[in-house]
Short mmCIF file of C-alpha atoms and ligand atoms in Angstrom, two decimals:
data_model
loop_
_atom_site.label_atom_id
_atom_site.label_comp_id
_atom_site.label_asym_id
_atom_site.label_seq_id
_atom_site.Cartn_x
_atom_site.Cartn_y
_atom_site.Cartn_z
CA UNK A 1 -17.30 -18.31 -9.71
CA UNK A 2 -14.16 -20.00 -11.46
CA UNK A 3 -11.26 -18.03 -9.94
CA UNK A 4 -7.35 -18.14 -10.64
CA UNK A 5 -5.14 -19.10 -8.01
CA UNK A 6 -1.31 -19.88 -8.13
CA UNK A 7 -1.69 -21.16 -11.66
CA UNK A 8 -5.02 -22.99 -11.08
CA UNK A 9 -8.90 -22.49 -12.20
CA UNK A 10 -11.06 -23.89 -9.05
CA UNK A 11 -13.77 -22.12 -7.35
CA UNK A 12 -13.35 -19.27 -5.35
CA UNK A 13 -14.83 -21.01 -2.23
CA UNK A 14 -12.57 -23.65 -2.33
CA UNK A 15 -9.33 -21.09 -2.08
CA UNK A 16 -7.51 -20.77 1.04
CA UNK A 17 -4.89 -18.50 1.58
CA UNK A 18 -2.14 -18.58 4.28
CA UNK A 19 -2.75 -16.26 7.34
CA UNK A 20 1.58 -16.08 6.77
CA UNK A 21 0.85 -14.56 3.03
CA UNK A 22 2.42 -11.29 3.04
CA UNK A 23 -0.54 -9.84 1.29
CA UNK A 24 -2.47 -10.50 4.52
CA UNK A 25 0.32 -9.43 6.77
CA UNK A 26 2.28 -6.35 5.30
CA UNK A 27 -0.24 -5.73 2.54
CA UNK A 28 3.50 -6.40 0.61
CA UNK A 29 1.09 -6.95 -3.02
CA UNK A 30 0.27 -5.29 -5.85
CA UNK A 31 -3.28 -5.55 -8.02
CA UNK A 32 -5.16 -4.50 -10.93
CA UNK A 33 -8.29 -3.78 -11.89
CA UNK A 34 -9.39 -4.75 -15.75
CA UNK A 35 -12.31 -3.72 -17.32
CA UNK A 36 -14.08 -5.93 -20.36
CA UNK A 37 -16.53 -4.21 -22.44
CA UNK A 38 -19.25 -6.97 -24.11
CA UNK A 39 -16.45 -9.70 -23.04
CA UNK A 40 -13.20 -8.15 -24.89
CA UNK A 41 -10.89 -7.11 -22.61
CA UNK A 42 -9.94 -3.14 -22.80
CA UNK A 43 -5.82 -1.85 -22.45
CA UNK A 44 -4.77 -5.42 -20.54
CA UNK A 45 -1.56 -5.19 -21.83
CA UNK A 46 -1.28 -1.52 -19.99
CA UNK A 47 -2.43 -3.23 -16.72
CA UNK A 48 -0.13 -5.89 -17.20
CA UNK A 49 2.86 -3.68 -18.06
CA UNK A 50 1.84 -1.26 -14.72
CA UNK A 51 1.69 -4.66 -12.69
CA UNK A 52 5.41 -5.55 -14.10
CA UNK A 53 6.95 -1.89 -13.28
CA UNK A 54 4.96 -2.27 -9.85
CA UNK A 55 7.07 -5.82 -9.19
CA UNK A 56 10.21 -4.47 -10.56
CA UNK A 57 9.94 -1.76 -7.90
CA UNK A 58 8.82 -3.86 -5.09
CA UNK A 59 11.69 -6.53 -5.78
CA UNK A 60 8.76 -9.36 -5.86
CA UNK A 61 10.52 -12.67 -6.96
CA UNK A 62 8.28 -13.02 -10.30
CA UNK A 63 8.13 -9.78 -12.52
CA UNK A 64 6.80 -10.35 -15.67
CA UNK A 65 2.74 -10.85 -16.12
CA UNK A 66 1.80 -10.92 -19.92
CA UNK A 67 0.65 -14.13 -19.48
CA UNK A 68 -2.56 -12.24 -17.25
CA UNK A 69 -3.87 -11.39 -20.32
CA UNK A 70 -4.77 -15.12 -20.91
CA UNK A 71 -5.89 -16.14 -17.62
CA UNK A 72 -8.18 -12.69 -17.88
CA UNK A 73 -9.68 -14.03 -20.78
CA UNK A 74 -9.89 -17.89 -19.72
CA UNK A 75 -11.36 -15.98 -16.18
CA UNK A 76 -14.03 -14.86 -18.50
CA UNK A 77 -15.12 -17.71 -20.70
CA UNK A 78 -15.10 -19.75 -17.61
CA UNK A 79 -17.65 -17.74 -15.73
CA UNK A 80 -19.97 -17.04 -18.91
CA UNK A 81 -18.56 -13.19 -18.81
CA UNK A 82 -19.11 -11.81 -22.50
CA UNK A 83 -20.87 -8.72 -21.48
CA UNK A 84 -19.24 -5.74 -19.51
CA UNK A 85 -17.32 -7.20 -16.45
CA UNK A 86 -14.23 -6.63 -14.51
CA UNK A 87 -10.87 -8.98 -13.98
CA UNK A 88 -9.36 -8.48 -10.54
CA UNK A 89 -5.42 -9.47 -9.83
CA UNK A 90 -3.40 -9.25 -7.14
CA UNK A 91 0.12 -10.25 -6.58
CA UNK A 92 1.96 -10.66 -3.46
CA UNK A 93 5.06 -11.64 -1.68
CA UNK A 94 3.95 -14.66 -1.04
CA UNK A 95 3.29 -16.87 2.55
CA UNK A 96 6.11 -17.40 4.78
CA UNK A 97 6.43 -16.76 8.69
CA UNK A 98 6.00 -13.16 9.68
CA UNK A 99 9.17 -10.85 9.35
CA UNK A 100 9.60 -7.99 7.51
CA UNK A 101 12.84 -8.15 5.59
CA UNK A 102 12.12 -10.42 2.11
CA UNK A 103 11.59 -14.37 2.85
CA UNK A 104 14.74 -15.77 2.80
CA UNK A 105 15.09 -18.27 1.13
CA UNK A 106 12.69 -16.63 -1.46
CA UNK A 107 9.01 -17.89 -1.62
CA UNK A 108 6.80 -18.00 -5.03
CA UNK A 109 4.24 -14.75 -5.25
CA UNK A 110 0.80 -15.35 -4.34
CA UNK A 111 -1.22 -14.90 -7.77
CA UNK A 112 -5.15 -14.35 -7.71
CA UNK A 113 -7.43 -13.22 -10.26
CA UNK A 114 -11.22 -13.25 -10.49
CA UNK A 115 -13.54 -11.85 -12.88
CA UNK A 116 -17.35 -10.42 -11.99
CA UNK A 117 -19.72 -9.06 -14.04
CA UNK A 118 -20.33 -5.49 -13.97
CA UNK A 119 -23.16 -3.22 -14.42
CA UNK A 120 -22.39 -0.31 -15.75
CA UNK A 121 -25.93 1.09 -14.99
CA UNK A 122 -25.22 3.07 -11.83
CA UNK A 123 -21.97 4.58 -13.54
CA UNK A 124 -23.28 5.92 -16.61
CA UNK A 125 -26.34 7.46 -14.66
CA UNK A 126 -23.40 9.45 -12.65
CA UNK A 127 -21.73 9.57 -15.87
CA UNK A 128 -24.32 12.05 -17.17
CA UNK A 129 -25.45 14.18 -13.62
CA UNK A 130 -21.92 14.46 -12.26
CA UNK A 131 -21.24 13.96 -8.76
CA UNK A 132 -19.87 16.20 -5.98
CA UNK A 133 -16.79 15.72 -4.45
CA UNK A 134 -15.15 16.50 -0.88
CA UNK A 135 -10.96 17.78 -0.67
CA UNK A 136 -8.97 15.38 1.87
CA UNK A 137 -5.68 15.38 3.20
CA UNK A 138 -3.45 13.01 1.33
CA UNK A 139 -2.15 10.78 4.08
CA UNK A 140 -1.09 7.94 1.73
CA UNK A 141 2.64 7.56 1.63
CA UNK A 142 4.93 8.48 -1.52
CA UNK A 143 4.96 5.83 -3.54
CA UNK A 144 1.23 6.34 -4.90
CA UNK A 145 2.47 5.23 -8.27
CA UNK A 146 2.70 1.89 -7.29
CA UNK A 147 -0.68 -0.07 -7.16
CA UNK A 148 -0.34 -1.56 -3.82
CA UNK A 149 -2.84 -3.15 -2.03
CA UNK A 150 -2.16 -0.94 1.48
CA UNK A 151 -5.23 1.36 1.13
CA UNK A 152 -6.34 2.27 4.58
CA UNK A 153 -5.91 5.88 3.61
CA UNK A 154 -7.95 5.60 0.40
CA UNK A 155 -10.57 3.44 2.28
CA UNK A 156 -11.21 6.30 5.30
CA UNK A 157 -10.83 8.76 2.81
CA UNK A 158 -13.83 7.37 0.28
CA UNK A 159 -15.63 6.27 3.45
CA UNK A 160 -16.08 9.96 4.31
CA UNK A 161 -17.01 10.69 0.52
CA UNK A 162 -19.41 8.10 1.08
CA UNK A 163 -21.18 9.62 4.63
CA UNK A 164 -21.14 13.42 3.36
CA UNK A 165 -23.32 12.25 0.31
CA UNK A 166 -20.46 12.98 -2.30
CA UNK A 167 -19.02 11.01 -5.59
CA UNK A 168 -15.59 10.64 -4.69
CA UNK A 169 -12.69 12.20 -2.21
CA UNK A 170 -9.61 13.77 -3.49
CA UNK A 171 -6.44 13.77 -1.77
CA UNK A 172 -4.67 17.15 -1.58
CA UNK A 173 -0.68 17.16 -0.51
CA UNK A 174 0.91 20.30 0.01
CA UNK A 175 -1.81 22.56 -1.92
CA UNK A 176 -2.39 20.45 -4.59
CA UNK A 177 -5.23 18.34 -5.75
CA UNK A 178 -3.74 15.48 -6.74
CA UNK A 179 -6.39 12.22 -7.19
CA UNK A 180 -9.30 10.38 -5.77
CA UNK A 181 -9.11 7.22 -3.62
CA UNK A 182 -9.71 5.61 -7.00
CA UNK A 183 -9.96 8.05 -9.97
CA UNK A 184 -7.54 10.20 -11.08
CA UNK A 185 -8.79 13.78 -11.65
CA UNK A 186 -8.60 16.46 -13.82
CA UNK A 187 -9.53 20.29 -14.45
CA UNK A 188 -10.23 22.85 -16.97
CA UNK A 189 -8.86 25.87 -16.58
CA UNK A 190 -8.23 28.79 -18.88
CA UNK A 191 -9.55 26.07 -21.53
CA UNK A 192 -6.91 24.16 -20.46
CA UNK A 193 -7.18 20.57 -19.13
CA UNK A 194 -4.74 20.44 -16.32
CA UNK A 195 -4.45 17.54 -14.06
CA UNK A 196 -1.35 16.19 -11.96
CA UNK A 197 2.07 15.35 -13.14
CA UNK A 198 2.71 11.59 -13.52
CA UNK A 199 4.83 11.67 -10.35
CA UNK A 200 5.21 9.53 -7.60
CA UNK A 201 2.16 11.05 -5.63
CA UNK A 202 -0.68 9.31 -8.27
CA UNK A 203 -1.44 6.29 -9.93
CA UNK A 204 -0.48 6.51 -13.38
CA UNK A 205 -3.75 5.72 -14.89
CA UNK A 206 -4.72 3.59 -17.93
CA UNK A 207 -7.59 6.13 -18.32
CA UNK A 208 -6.07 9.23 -17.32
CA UNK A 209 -3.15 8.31 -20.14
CA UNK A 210 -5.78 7.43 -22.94
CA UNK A 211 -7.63 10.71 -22.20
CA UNK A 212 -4.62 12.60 -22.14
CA UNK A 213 -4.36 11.07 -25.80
CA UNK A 214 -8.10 11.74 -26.67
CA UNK A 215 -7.50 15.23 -25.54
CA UNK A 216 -4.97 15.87 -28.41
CA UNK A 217 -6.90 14.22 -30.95
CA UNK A 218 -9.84 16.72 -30.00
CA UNK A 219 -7.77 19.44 -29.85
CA UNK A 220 -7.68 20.57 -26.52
CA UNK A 221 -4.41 21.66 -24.69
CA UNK A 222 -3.69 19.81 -22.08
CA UNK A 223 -1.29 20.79 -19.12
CA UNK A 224 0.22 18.11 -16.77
CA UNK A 225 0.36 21.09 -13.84
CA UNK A 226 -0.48 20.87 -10.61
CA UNK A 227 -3.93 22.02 -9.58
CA UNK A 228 -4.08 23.93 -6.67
CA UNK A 229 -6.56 23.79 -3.97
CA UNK A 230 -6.49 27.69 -3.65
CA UNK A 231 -7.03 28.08 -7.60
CA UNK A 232 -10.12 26.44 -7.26
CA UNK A 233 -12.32 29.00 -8.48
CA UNK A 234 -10.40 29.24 -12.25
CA UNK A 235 -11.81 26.06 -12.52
CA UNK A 236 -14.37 25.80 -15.32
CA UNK A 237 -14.61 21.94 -15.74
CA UNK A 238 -13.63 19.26 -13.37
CA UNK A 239 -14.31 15.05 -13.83
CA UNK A 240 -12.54 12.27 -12.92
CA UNK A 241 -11.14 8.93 -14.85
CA UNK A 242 -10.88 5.58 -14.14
CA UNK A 243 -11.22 1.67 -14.87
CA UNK A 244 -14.68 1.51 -13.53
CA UNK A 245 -14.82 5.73 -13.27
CA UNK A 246 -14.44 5.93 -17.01
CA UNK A 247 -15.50 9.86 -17.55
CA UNK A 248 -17.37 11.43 -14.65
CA UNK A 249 -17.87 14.78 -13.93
CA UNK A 250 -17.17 16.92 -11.03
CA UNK A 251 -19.98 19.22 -10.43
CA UNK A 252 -18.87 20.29 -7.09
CA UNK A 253 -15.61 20.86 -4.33
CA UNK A 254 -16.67 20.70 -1.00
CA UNK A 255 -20.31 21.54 -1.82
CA UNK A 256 -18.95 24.93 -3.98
CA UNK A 257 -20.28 24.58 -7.52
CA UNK A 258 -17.86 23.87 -10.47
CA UNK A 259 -18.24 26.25 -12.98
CA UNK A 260 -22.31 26.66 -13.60
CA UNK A 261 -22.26 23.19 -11.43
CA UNK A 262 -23.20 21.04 -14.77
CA UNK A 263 -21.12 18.81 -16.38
CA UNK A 264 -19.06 20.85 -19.08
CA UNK A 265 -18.41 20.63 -23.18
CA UNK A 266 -14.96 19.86 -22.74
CA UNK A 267 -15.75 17.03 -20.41
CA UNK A 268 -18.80 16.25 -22.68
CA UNK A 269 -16.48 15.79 -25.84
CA UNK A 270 -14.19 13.46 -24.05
CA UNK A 271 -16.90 11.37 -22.69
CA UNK A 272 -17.87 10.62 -26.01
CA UNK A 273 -14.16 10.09 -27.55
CA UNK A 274 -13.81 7.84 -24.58
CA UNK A 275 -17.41 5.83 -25.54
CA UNK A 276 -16.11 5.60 -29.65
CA UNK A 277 -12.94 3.49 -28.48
CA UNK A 278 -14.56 1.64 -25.73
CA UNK A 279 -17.59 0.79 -28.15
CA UNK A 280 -14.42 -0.61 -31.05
CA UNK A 281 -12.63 -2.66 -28.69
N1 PDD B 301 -8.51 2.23 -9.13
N2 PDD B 301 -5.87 6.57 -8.83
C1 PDD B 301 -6.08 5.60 -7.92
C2 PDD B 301 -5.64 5.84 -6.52
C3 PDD B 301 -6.73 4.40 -8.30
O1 PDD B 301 -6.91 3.43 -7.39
C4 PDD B 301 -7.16 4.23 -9.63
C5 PDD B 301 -7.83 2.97 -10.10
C6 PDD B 301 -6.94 5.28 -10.55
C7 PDD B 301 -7.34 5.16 -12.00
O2 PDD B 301 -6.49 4.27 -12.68
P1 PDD B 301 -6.98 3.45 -13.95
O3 PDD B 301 -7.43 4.44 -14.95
O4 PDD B 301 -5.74 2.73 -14.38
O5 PDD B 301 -8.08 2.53 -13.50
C8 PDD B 301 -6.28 6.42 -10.12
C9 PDD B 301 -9.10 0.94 -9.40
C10 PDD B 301 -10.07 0.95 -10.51
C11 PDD B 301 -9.67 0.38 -8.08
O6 PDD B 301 -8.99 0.55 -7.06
O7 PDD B 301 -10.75 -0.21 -8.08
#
């Protein structure tokens, strides 16, 4: 595997990273996850753009990424990548010895990205049976809009998902059902799609914001509300979204079945808007 590292292609074996990289230390980094469909890479620029607002908030000493969109692309004609596969970033502080305040003087980010194929096989078979899904307390802190690389909380969280046999975990803060550990989520109610504000307690997804979009090309009305845990049972449709997610749908909370506990038309009809613009990128 070619990998890109501080500005260089070499092979991912032959990186080594500082044990004094702040990424290692503080988890004080950012990353993104890219996903190429038959070797074109789909909404970089987004990614890029989420990366840039996610140094800008973080103070990191380099804040501007567009030219990721090259390096993705270089990442995948090196390693032979022209069917579906996914580019991986991330972005930290950089190395210097441990402290917490910001190196002084500053130090150059640490830049990584590597691309691996990806089979979208086990996805699309969830893709069309829908998975269940358990409720979690959120115990992330409150800056979930920034795509840091501190994700103990998501990791126990999807870990449990994982040993109770179900899809995904989704973190609920004060009532509300906010997200999953990676998948934003969303609900039909009253033939509404509802799903979380774009606040500071989610990830502002490329794939939530492009089915937003879909949404009001297909006509549907679409509510950014919060969805509450104790409302559960108005819900008709549930799925979440994502890089690697794409559509999937929820078929049930905490083994209670969403609506008749099948994937749902609305969800159906955005699956398939989703699939036309993937399949024309
Ligand atoms: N996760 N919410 C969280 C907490 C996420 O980690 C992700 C993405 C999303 C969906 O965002 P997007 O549509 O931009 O991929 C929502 C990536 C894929 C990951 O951690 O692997």
């Amino acid at each position: 595997m070619i990998a890109y590292f501080n500005g260089e292609y070499c092979p991912k074996e032959s990186i080594a990273i500082s044990p004094d990289d702040r990424g290692f230390l503080f988890a004080d980094g950012l990353y993104e996850v890219i996903r190429a469909y038959r070797g074109r890479l789909f909404r970089a620029e987004d990614h890029l753009e989420r990366l840039k607002a996610g140094a800008r908030s973080l103070n990191l000493t380099v804040q501007d990424f567009a030219h990721l969109k090259q390096v993705a692309q270089k990442l995948l004609v090196k390693n032979g990548l022209n069917a579906d596969a996914t580019v991986y970033f991330q972005v930290t502080r950089g190395a210097a010895p441990r402290g917490h305040a910001f190196p002084d003087p500053k130090v150059e980010p640490t830049v990584y990205g590597i691309a691996a194929p990806f089979d979208p096989g086990p996805g699309l078979k969830k893709q069309e049976t829908g998975v269940p899904v358990i409720l979690v307390p959120d115990q992330r802190w409150a800056r979930c809009d920034l795509k840091t690389c501190g994700l103990t909380a998501n990791v126990l969280a999807n870990q449990r998902a994982k040993e109770s046999g179900a899809g995904e975990a989704l973190f609920v803060r004060d009532g509300v059902i906010l997200e999953g550990t990676h998948s934003n989520f969303m609900a039909v109610v009253d033939n509404r799609l509802v799903t979380a504000p774009a606040s500071n307690h989610i990830l502002h997804g490329i794939t939530r914001k492009l089915v937003l979009e879909l949404a009001h090309a297909e006509g549907i009305p679409v509510w950014e509300a919060p969805v509450f845990e104790a409302d559960r049972h108005k819900i008709s449709e549930a799925f979440i979204t994502g890089t690697t997610t794409e559509i999937t749908p929820v078929t049930a909370i905490d083994s209670t079945p969403v609506g008749e506990g099948e994937p749902g038309p609305v969800t159906r009809t955005l699956q398939n808007a989703l699939r036309q613009v993937t399949k024309k990128s």
